[in-house]
CSV table of C-alpha atoms and ligand atoms in Angstrom, one decimal:
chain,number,residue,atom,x,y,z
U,1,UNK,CA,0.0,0.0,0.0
U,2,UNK,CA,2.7,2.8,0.7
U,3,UNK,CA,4.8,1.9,-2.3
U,4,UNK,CA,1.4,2.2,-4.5
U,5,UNK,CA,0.5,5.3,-2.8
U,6,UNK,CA,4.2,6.8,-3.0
U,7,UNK,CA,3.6,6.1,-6.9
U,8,UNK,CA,0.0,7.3,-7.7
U,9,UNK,CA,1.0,10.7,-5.0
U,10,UNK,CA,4.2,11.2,-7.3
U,11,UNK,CA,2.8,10.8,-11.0
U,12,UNK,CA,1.4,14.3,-12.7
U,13,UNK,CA,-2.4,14.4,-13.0
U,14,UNK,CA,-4.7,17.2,-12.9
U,15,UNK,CA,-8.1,17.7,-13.7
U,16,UNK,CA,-8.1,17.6,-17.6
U,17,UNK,CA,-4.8,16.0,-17.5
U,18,UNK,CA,-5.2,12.7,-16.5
U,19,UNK,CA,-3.1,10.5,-18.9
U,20,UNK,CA,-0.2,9.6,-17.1
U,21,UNK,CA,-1.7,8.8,-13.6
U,22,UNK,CA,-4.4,6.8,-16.1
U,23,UNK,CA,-1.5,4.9,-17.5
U,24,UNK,CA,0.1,4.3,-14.1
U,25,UNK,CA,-3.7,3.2,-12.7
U,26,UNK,CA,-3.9,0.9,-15.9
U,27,UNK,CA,-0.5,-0.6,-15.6
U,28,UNK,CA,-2.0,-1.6,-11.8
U,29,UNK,CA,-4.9,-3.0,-12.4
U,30,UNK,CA,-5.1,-4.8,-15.4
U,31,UNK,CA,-4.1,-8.3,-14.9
U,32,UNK,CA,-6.8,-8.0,-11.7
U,33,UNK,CA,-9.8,-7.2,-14.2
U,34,UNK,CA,-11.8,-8.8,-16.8
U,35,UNK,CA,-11.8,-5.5,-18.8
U,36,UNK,CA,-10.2,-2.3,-18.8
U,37,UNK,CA,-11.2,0.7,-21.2
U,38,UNK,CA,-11.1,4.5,-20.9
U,39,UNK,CA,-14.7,6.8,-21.2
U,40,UNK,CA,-15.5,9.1,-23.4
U,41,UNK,CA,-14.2,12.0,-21.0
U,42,UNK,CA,-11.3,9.9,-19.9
U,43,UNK,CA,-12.2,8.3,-16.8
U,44,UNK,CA,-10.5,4.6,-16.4
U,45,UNK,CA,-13.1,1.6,-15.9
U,46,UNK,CA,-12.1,-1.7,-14.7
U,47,UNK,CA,-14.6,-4.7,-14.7
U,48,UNK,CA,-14.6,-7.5,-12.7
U,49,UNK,CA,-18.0,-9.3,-14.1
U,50,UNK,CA,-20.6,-11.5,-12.5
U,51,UNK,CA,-24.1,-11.7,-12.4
U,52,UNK,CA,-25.5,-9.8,-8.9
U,53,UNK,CA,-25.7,-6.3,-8.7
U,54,UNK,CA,-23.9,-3.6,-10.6
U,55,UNK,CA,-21.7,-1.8,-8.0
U,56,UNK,CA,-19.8,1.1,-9.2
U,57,UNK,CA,-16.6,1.8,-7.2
U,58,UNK,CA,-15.1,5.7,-8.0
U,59,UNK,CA,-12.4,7.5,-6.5
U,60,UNK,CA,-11.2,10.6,-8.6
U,61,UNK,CA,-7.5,10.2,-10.2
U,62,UNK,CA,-7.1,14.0,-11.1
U,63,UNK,CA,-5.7,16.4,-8.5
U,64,UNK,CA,-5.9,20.5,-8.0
U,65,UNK,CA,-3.4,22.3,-10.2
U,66,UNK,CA,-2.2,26.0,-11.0
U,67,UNK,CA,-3.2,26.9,-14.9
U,68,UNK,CA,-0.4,29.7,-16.8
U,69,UNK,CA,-2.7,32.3,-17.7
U,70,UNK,CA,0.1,34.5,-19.1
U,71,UNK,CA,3.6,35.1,-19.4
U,72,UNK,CA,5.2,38.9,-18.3
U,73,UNK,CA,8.2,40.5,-20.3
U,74,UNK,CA,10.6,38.9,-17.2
U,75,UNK,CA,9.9,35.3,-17.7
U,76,UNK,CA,7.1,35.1,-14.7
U,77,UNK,CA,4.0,33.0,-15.0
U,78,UNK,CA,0.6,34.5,-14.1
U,79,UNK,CA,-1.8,31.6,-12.8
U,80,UNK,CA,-5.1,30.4,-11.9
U,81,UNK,CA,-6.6,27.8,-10.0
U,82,UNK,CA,-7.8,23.9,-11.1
U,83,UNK,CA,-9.6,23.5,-8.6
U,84,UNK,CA,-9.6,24.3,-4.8
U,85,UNK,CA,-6.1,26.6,-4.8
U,86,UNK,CA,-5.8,28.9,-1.8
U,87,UNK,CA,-3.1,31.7,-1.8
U,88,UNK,CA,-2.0,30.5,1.7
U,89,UNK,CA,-1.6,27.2,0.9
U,90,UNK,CA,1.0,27.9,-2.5
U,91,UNK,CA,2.9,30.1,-1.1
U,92,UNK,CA,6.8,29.3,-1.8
U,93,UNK,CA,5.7,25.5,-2.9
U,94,UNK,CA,7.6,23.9,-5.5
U,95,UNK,CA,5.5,22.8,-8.4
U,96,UNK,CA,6.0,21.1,-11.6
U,97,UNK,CA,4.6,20.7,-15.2
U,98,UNK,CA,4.3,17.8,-16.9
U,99,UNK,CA,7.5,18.2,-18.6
U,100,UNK,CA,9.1,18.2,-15.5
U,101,UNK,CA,9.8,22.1,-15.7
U,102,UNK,CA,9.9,22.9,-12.1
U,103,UNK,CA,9.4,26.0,-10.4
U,104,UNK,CA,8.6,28.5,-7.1
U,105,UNK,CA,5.3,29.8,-6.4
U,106,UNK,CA,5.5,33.6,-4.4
U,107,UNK,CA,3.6,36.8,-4.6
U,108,UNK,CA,3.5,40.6,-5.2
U,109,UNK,CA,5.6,42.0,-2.3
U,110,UNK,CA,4.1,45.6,-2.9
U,111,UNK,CA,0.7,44.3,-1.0
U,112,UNK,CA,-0.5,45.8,1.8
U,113,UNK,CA,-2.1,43.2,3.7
U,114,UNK,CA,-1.3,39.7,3.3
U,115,UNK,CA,-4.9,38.9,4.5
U,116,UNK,CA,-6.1,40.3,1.4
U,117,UNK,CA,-3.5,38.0,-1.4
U,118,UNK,CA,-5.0,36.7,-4.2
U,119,UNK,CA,-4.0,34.5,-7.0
U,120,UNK,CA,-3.9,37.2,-9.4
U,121,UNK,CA,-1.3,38.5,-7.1
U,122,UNK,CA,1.1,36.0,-7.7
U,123,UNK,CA,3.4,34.5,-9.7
U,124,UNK,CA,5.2,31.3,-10.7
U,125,UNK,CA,9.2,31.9,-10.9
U,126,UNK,CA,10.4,28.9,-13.0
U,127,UNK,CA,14.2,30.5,-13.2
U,128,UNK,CA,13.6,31.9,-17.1
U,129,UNK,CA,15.3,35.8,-17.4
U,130,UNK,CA,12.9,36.3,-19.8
U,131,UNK,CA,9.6,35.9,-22.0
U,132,UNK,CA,11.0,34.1,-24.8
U,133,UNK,CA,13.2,31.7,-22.2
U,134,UNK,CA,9.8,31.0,-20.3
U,135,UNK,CA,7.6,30.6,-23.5
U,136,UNK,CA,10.3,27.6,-24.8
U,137,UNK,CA,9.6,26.0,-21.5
U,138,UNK,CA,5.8,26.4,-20.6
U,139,UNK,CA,2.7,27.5,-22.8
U,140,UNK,CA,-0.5,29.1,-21.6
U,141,UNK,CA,-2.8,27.0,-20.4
U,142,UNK,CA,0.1,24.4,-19.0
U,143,UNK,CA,-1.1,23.1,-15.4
U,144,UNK,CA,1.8,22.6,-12.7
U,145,UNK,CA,1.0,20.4,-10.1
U,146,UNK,CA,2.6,20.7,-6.3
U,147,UNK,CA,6.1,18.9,-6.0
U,148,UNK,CA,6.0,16.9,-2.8
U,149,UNK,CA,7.6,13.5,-2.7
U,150,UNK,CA,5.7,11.7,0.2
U,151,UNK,CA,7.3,11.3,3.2
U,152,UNK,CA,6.7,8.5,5.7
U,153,UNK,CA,6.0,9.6,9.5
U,154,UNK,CA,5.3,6.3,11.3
U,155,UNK,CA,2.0,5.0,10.4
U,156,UNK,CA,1.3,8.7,8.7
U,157,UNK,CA,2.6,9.8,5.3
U,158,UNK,CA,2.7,12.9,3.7
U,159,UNK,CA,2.6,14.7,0.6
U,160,UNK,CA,0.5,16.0,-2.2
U,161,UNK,CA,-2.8,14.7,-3.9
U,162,UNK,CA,-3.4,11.8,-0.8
U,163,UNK,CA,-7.0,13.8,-2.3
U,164,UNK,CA,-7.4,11.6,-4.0
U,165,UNK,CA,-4.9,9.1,-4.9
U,166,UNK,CA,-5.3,7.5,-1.4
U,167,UNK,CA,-9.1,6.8,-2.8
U,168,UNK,CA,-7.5,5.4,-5.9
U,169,UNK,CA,-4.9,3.0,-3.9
U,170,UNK,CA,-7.8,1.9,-2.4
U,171,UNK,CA,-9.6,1.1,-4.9
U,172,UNK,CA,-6.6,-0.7,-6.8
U,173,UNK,CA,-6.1,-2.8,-3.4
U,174,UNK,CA,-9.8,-3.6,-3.5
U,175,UNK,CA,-9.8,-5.0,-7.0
U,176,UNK,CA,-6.4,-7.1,-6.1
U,177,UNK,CA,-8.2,-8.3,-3.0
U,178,UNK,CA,-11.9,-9.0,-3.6
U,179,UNK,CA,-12.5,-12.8,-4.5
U,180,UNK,CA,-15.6,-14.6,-4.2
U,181,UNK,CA,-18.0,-12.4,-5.5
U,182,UNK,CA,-21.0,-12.6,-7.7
U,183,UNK,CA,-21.5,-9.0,-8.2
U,184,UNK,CA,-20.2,-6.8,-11.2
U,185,UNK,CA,-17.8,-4.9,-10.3
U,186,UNK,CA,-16.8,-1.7,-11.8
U,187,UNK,CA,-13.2,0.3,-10.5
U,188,UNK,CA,-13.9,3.6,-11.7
U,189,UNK,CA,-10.9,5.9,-11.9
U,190,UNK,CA,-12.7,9.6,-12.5
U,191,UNK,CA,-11.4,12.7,-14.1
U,192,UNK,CA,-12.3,16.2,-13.7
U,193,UNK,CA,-13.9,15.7,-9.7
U,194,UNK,CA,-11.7,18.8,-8.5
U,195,UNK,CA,-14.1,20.8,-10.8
U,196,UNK,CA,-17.3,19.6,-10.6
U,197,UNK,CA,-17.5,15.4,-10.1
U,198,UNK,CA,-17.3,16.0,-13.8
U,199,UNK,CA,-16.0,12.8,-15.4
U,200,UNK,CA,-18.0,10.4,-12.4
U,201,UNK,CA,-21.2,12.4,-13.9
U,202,UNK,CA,-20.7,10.5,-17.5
U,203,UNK,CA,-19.4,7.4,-16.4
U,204,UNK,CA,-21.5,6.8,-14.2
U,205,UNK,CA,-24.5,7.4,-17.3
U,206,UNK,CA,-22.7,4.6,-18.9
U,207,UNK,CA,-22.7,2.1,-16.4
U,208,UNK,CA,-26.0,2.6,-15.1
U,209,UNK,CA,-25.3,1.0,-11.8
U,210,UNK,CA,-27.7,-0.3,-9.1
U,211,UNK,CA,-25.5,1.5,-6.3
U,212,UNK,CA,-22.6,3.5,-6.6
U,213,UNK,CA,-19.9,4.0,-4.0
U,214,UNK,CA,-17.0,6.6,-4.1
U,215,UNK,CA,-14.0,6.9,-2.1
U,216,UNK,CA,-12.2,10.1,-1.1
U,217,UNK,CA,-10.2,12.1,1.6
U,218,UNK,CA,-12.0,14.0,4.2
U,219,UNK,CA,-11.2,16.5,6.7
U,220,UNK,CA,-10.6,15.9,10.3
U,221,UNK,CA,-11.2,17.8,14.0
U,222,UNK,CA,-8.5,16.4,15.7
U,223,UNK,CA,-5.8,19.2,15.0
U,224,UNK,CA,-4.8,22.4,17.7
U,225,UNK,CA,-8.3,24.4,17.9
U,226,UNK,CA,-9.2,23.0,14.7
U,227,UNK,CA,-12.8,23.6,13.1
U,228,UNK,CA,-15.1,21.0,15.0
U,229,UNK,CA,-15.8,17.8,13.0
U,230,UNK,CA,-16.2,14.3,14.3
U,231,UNK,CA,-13.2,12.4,12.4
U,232,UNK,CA,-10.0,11.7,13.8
U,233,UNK,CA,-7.1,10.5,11.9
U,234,UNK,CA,-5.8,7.0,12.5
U,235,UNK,CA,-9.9,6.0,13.9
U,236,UNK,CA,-10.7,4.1,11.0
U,237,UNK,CA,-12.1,4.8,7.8
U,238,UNK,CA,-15.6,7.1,7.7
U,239,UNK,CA,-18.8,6.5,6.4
U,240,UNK,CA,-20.6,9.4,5.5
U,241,UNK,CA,-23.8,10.6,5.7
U,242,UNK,CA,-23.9,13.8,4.0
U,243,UNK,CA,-21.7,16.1,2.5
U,244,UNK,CA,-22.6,19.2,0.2
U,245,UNK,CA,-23.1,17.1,-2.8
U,246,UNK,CA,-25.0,13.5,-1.6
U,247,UNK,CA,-26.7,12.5,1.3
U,248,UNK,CA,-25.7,9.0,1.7
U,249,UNK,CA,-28.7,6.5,0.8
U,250,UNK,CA,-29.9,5.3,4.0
U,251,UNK,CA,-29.7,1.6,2.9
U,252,UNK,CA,-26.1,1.8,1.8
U,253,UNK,CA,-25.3,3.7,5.0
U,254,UNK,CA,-27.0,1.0,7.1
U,255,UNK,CA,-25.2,-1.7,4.9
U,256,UNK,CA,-21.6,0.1,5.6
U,257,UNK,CA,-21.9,0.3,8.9
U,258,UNK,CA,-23.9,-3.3,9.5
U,259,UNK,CA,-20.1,-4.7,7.4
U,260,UNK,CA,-18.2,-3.0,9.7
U,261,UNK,CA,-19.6,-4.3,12.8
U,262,UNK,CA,-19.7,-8.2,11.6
U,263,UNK,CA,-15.9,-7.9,10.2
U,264,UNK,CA,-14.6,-5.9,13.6
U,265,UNK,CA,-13.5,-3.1,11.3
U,266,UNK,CA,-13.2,0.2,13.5
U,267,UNK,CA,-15.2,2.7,11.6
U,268,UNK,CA,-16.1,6.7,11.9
U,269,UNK,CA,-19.5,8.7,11.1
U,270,UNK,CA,-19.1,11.5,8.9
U,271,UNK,CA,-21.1,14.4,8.1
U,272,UNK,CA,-18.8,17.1,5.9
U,273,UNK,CA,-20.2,20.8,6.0
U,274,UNK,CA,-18.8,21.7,3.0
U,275,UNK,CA,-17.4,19.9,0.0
U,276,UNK,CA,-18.4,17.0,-1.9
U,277,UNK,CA,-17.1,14.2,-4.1
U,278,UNK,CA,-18.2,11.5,-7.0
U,279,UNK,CA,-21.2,9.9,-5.3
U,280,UNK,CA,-22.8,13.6,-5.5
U,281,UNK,CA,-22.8,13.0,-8.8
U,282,UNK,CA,-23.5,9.4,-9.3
U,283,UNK,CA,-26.5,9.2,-7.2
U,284,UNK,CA,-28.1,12.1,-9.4
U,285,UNK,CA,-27.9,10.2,-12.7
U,286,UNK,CA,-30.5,8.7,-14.7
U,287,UNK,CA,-33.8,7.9,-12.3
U,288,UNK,CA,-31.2,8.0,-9.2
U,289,UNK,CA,-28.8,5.4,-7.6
U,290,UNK,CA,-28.4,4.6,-4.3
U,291,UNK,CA,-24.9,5.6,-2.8
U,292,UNK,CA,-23.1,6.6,-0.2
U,293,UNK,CA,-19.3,7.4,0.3
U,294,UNK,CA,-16.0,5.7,2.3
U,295,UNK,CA,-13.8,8.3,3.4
U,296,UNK,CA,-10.3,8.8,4.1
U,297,UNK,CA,-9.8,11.1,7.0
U,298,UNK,CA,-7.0,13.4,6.2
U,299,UNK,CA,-5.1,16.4,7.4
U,300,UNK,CA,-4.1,20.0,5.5
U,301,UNK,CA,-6.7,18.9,2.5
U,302,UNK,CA,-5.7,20.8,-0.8
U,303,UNK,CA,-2.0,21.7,0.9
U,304,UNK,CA,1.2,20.6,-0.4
U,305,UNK,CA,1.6,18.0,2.5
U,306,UNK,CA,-2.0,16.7,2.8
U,307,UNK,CA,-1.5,13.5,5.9
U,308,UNK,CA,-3.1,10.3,6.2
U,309,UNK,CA,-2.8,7.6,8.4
U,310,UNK,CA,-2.0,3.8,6.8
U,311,UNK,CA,-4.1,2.0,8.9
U,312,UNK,CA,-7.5,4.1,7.5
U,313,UNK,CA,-6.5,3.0,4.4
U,314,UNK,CA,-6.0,-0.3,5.1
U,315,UNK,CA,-9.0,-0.8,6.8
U,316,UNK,CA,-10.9,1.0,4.4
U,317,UNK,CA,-9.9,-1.7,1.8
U,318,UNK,CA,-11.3,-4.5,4.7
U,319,UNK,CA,-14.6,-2.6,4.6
U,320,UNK,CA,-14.8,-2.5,0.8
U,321,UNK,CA,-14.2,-6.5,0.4
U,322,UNK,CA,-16.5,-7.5,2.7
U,323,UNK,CA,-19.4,-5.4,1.6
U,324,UNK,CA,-18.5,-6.6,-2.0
U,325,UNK,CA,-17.9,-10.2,-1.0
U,326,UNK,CA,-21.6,-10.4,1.0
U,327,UNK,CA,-25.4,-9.8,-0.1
U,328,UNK,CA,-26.3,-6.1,-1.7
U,329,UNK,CA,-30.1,-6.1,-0.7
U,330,UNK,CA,-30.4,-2.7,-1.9
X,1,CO,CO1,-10.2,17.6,-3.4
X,2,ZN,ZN1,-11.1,14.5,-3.4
């Protein structure tokens, strides 16, 4: 699990981008599935077929980014967001294009108030001494990721886009894992989640599932006078009931937490105030589909050094097989 997560957290991928952490997911899970294809908007789907219920697994593969929306006469890249970017949370981060140009994210030091900085008040330095050295290196429209190797801290790693390749490890363990099932099983690997569940929105209208399940990061209330919120890292994985985007399908809800129980899996109630993920948009499709979501609690979401503990992931895996491997009376 940390040597896949260490991969998927290291390999380029924002939303719109996805093709290398696609062919990273695909070179994973392929000899585990009975079919693996790519959607129309790029999402990667892989089947494991039987003859129970359609179950569609999603955890997002894209992660934020910073988009070049111009270039000044010095060789400095304006940007903008993909995704949720805060000013505070890019300030002096490394970050890297997909060609591997690297460079240093800081700000306008003219401003008055740092309270007040906004993205349009800053700049990527990528070392060019002027417009036409920059423009051979990055175009507009280019979208740097953060650069964070992940670092192992005991049981807790760190590093970027744990939101949400830690979903996608997951998932990837899940499908290695899961056995003796009769239910068809579809790994969806979305794109485009950071702005706007996007890519789970269409595949999910081509698999037409009977319930859908997503898996994602959430945040956690266990950090110095941190915003209150019932999830503490290391506690076990959470099921949610409601976020912005989904209230979780009572049934599937009942069925998480009734798996957890029989299998001894320690396990966390979640309810997000703001934000959402993939199931907000899989429940909404065609007459409705009954989901619900397992999350990932996890520290600093959207920062360069986002934390999660092993053992969530690891038993969030647990959770998955069972409920795969038993009944869906849903
Ligand atoms: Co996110
Ligand atoms: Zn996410």
């Amino acid at each position: 699990m940390k040597r896949l997560l260490e991969l998927l957290t290291g390999t380029y991928g924002p939303s719109g981008s996805e093709e290398d952490i696609r062919e990273v997911i695909e070179k994973e899970v392929r000899e585990y599935a009975d079919e693996v294809y790519t959607d129309a908007l790029g999402s990667l789907i892989a089947v494991k077929k039987g003859k129970g219920r359609k179950v569609m697994l999603a955890a997002h593969m894209d992660q934020i980014g910073l988009i070049v929306t111009g270039i000044d006469d010095n060789g400095f890249l304006r940007f903008s967001n993909v995704g949720g970017i805060s000013p505070f949370n890019v300030i002096h981060r490394k970050v890297r294009f997909q060609n591997g140009v690297t460079g240093v994210v800081s700000y306008e030091t003219e401003l008055e108030d740092i309270r007040n900085l906004k993205l349009g008040k800053m700049y990527i330095d990528i070392g060019a001494k002027s417009k036409d050295e920059a423009k051979a290196l990055v175009n507009i429209g280019d979208v740097a990721v953060y650069d964070a190797p992940m670092a192992v801290c005991g049981d807790r790693v760190t590093g970027c886009a744990m939101d949400d390749r830690a979903g996608c490890a997951v998932l990837v363990e899940t499908l290695k894992r899961v056995r003796n099932t009769d239910h068809e099983l579809y790994f969806v690997f979305t794109v485009q989640e950071e702005v706007g569940l996007r890519g789970a929105r269409t595949s999910a209208y081509g698999i037409m599932p009977d319930i859908g399940i997503s898996v994602d990061v959430t945040l956690t209330g266990d950090t110095p006078k941190s915003r209150p919120m019932a999830i503490n890292l290391g506690e076990g994985p959470a099921i949610k009931v409601k976020d912005a985007s989904v209230i979780a399908h009572p049934k599937v809800k009942e069925l998480m937490i009734q798996r957890a129980r029989e299998a001894g899996i320690p396990y966390q109630l979640e309810v997000l105030e703001a934000g959402g993920t993939d199931s907000g948009a899989i429940h909404l499709t065609g007459a409705g589909v009954p989901s619900g979501v397992i999350s990932i609690p996890c520290r600093y979401v959207h920062s360069a050094q986002e934390m999660v503990d092993l053992k969530d992931l690891t038993q969030a895996v647990e959770l998955l097989v069972t409920i795969l491997e038993k009944e869906i009376e849903i």
